[in-house]
Amino acid sequence: QQRDKLFLWIDSFDPHEPWDPPEEYWRQYDPDYKGPDLIMPRVGKTEGYLEPHHVHHVRALYAGLVTLVDKWIGLFLDYLRDKGLLDNTLVVFTTDHGEPLGERGFIRKGCLWPYEELSHIPLIVRHPEGVGAGQRTNAFVHTCDLMPTLLDFLGTDPTNVSEYQRPANAMHGRSFLPVIRGDVKTQWPYGLSCARNQMWSIRDHEYTCMFWANDANDGTVFTEFPVRKVHELELYHRPSDPEEKRNLAVEQADRAREMELTARRLAACLT
């Protein structure tokens, strides 16, 4: 009875490890590579393990998989169009996290850090009525905003969770349809990310502040990744330092502490 009101969740798995696209895909990005098979490099530091051309090849493998996913997404959208479904379907393309591919001298996601390469993820929305078509926004959006956005699109109040038999505070996200429609410029003053409730980051449109929510006791996570102490704040000015390499937490201590306290207050509402 509901076959004409479908909800379809497609998980491509790729570009997850092992990074093993067909050769014609990765050759587009590293045509002259001759070297070891690196579809599953070990998690950890690149120093003493991977030479720069090896890191480049790993990125080529990853890019090849992204290209392959792009191809199949295109075929899927063509199918929806051929079946007359595309113009009455909301399509959302996103992911759960990014991937360290040599940034900071590390490969693969073995460390619990919410730097840009892990937490700044793609989000593409196609509204069936063409609302917001071709536009980009710098508004902060979180993955927890996806469910209320879908409910809002379907005409259901996403703030009323009683009918889903959930407590009143169960819905942390907000619909970003008003952003798509251009009714508002932003829904959130900050972007908030965390890794397993241990390392948190908070972003405004200029700065990113990161901190450990719990004392790491100088241990390690998974392999060789260093774990910082809880009081070692990090603060980066992204417009002048997009790779987040120059820590300004000492130089701008008041800003760093204010952002940390804001993030802790927000995190307390979510955990």
mmCIF file of N, CA and C in Angstrom, residues 98-148:
data_model
loop_
_atom_site.group_PDB
_atom_site.id
_atom_site.type_symbol
_atom_site.label_atom_id
_atom_site.label_comp_id
_atom_site.label_asym_id
_atom_site.label_seq_id
_atom_site.Cartn_x
_atom_site.Cartn_y
_atom_site.Cartn_z
ATOM 1 N N GLY A 98 34.661 12.129 7.268
ATOM 2 C CA GLY A 98 35.706 12.158 6.255
ATOM 3 C C GLY A 98 36.807 11.165 6.571
ATOM 4 N N GLU A 99 37.995 11.428 6.042
ATOM 5 C CA GLU A 99 39.095 10.464 6.158
ATOM 6 C C GLU A 99 40.437 11.181 6.170
ATOM 7 N N PRO A 100 41.307 10.894 7.145
ATOM 8 C CA PRO A 100 42.674 11.420 7.095
ATOM 9 C C PRO A 100 43.470 10.702 5.999
ATOM 10 N N LEU A 101 43.975 11.462 5.072
ATOM 11 C CA LEU A 101 44.742 10.898 3.956
ATOM 12 C C LEU A 101 46.115 11.558 3.904
ATOM 13 N N GLY A 102 46.802 11.499 5.022
ATOM 14 C CA GLY A 102 48.133 12.083 5.103
ATOM 15 C C GLY A 102 48.183 13.401 5.833
ATOM 16 N N GLU A 103 47.020 14.016 6.083
ATOM 17 C CA GLU A 103 47.014 15.249 6.857
ATOM 18 C C GLU A 103 47.586 14.981 8.251
ATOM 19 N N ARG A 104 48.399 15.919 8.726
ATOM 20 C CA ARG A 104 49.014 15.805 10.048
ATOM 21 C C ARG A 104 49.908 14.578 10.177
ATOM 22 N N GLY A 105 50.293 14.005 9.019
ATOM 23 C CA GLY A 105 51.195 12.869 9.039
ATOM 24 C C GLY A 105 50.551 11.562 9.431
ATOM 25 N N PHE A 106 49.229 11.457 9.256
ATOM 26 C CA PHE A 106 48.533 10.229 9.622
ATOM 27 C C PHE A 106 47.676 9.738 8.457
ATOM 28 N N ILE A 107 47.421 8.443 8.491
ATOM 29 C CA ILE A 107 46.621 7.824 7.445
ATOM 30 C C ILE A 107 45.508 7.013 8.098
ATOM 31 N N ARG A 108 44.315 7.131 7.578
ATOM 32 C CA ARG A 108 43.118 6.444 8.049
ATOM 33 C C ARG A 108 42.642 6.998 9.391
ATOM 34 N N LYS A 109 41.414 6.648 9.732
ATOM 35 C CA LYS A 109 40.729 7.299 10.851
ATOM 36 C C LYS A 109 40.939 6.554 12.166
ATOM 37 N N GLY A 110 42.163 6.460 12.595
ATOM 38 C CA GLY A 110 42.431 5.786 13.855
ATOM 39 C C GLY A 110 42.406 6.691 15.052
ATOM 40 N N CYS A 111 42.403 7.991 14.833
ATOM 41 C CA CYS A 111 42.441 8.916 15.953
ATOM 42 C C CYS A 111 41.111 9.633 16.092
ATOM 43 N N LEU A 112 40.720 9.875 17.311
ATOM 44 C CA LEU A 112 39.426 10.489 17.574
ATOM 45 C C LEU A 112 39.538 12.004 17.516
ATOM 46 N N TRP A 113 39.771 12.522 16.334
ATOM 47 C CA TRP A 113 39.888 13.981 16.234
ATOM 48 C C TRP A 113 38.895 14.539 15.217
ATOM 49 N N PRO A 114 38.255 15.628 15.551
ATOM 50 C CA PRO A 114 37.269 16.223 14.644
ATOM 51 C C PRO A 114 37.838 17.378 13.829
ATOM 52 N N TYR A 115 39.029 17.177 13.239
ATOM 53 C CA TYR A 115 39.573 18.197 12.348
ATOM 54 C C TYR A 115 38.734 18.244 11.065
ATOM 55 N N GLU A 116 39.031 19.239 10.226
ATOM 56 C CA GLU A 116 38.235 19.464 9.021
ATOM 57 C C GLU A 116 38.138 18.223 8.145
ATOM 58 N N GLU A 117 39.247 17.485 7.991
ATOM 59 C CA GLU A 117 39.239 16.353 7.070
ATOM 60 C C GLU A 117 38.311 15.229 7.527
ATOM 61 N N LEU A 118 37.934 15.236 8.803
ATOM 62 C CA LEU A 118 37.003 14.226 9.293
ATOM 63 C C LEU A 118 35.587 14.753 9.493
ATOM 64 N N SER A 119 35.455 16.002 9.917
ATOM 65 C CA SER A 119 34.134 16.483 10.325
ATOM 66 C C SER A 119 33.432 17.364 9.304
ATOM 67 N N HIS A 120 34.148 17.901 8.321
ATOM 68 C CA HIS A 120 33.509 18.748 7.305
ATOM 69 C C HIS A 120 33.115 17.850 6.137
ATOM 70 N N ILE A 121 31.857 17.473 6.095
ATOM 71 C CA ILE A 121 31.412 16.439 5.158
ATOM 72 C C ILE A 121 30.497 17.033 4.083
ATOM 73 N N PRO A 122 30.345 16.339 2.963
ATOM 74 C CA PRO A 122 29.454 16.834 1.905
ATOM 75 C C PRO A 122 27.984 16.698 2.283
ATOM 76 N N LEU A 123 27.191 17.634 1.828
ATOM 77 C CA LEU A 123 25.736 17.567 1.966
ATOM 78 C C LEU A 123 25.131 18.235 0.738
ATOM 79 N N ILE A 124 24.468 17.440 -0.079
ATOM 80 C CA ILE A 124 23.821 17.937 -1.292
ATOM 81 C C ILE A 124 22.346 17.548 -1.228
ATOM 82 N N VAL A 125 21.475 18.516 -1.416
ATOM 83 C CA VAL A 125 20.036 18.274 -1.339
ATOM 84 C C VAL A 125 19.385 18.709 -2.648
ATOM 85 N N ARG A 126 18.583 17.817 -3.224
ATOM 86 C CA ARG A 126 17.790 18.165 -4.412
ATOM 87 C C ARG A 126 16.323 18.181 -4.036
ATOM 88 N N HIS A 127 15.746 19.371 -4.002
ATOM 89 C CA HIS A 127 14.321 19.512 -3.701
ATOM 90 C C HIS A 127 13.529 19.264 -4.983
ATOM 91 N N PRO A 128 12.453 18.481 -4.923
ATOM 92 C CA PRO A 128 11.720 18.149 -6.159
ATOM 93 C C PRO A 128 11.115 19.359 -6.857
ATOM 94 N N GLU A 129 10.886 20.444 -6.115
ATOM 95 C CA GLU A 129 10.316 21.647 -6.726
ATOM 96 C C GLU A 129 11.392 22.648 -7.131
ATOM 97 N N GLY A 130 12.643 22.230 -7.026
ATOM 98 C CA GLY A 130 13.737 23.101 -7.438
ATOM 99 C C GLY A 130 14.070 24.198 -6.447
ATOM 100 N N VAL A 131 13.557 24.103 -5.236
ATOM 101 C CA VAL A 131 13.818 25.128 -4.222
ATOM 102 C C VAL A 131 15.305 25.155 -3.887
ATOM 103 N N GLY A 132 15.903 26.321 -3.976
ATOM 104 C CA GLY A 132 17.316 26.468 -3.639
ATOM 105 C C GLY A 132 18.268 25.882 -4.655
ATOM 106 N N ALA A 133 17.786 25.542 -5.831
ATOM 107 C CA ALA A 133 18.631 24.879 -6.834
ATOM 108 C C ALA A 133 19.852 25.722 -7.174
ATOM 109 N N GLY A 134 21.007 25.070 -7.202
ATOM 110 C CA GLY A 134 22.245 25.728 -7.591
ATOM 111 C C GLY A 134 22.858 26.620 -6.540
ATOM 112 N N GLN A 135 22.260 26.691 -5.365
ATOM 113 C CA GLN A 135 22.767 27.572 -4.320
ATOM 114 C C GLN A 135 23.651 26.816 -3.341
ATOM 115 N N ARG A 136 24.586 27.548 -2.748
ATOM 116 C CA ARG A 136 25.410 27.014 -1.672
ATOM 117 C C ARG A 136 25.199 27.884 -0.443
ATOM 118 N N THR A 137 25.358 27.292 0.725
ATOM 119 C CA THR A 137 25.194 28.032 1.965
ATOM 120 C C THR A 137 26.341 27.706 2.907
ATOM 121 N N ASN A 138 26.704 28.672 3.730
ATOM 122 C CA ASN A 138 27.716 28.418 4.753
ATOM 123 C C ASN A 138 27.074 28.203 6.117
ATOM 124 N N ALA A 139 25.753 27.962 6.127
ATOM 125 C CA ALA A 139 25.061 27.686 7.385
ATOM 126 C C ALA A 139 25.553 26.372 7.975
ATOM 127 N N PHE A 140 25.623 26.312 9.295
ATOM 128 C CA PHE A 140 26.020 25.075 9.959
ATOM 129 C C PHE A 140 24.860 24.086 9.939
ATOM 130 N N VAL A 141 25.156 22.868 9.523
ATOM 131 C CA VAL A 141 24.178 21.788 9.506
ATOM 132 C C VAL A 141 24.834 20.563 10.119
ATOM 133 N N HIS A 142 24.081 19.840 10.934
ATOM 134 C CA HIS A 142 24.588 18.638 11.586
ATOM 135 C C HIS A 142 23.840 17.419 11.051
ATOM 136 N N THR A 143 24.440 16.261 11.186
ATOM 137 C CA THR A 143 23.762 15.049 10.714
ATOM 138 C C THR A 143 22.463 14.802 11.481
ATOM 139 N N CYS A 144 22.389 15.254 12.734
ATOM 140 C CA CYS A 144 21.143 15.074 13.487
ATOM 141 C C CYS A 144 20.020 15.952 12.942
ATOM 142 N N ASP A 145 20.349 16.866 12.022
ATOM 143 C CA ASP A 145 19.317 17.703 11.393
ATOM 144 C C ASP A 145 18.605 16.993 10.244
ATOM 145 N N LEU A 146 19.132 15.863 9.803
ATOM 146 C CA LEU A 146 18.553 15.190 8.639
ATOM 147 C C LEU A 146 17.139 14.681 8.911
ATOM 148 N N MET A 147 16.956 13.997 10.033
ATOM 149 C CA MET A 147 15.631 13.437 10.327
ATOM 150 C C MET A 147 14.561 14.523 10.448
ATOM 151 N N PRO A 148 14.770 15.586 11.243
ATOM 152 C CA PRO A 148 13.733 16.624 11.289
ATOM 153 C C PRO A 148 13.504 17.311 9.948
#
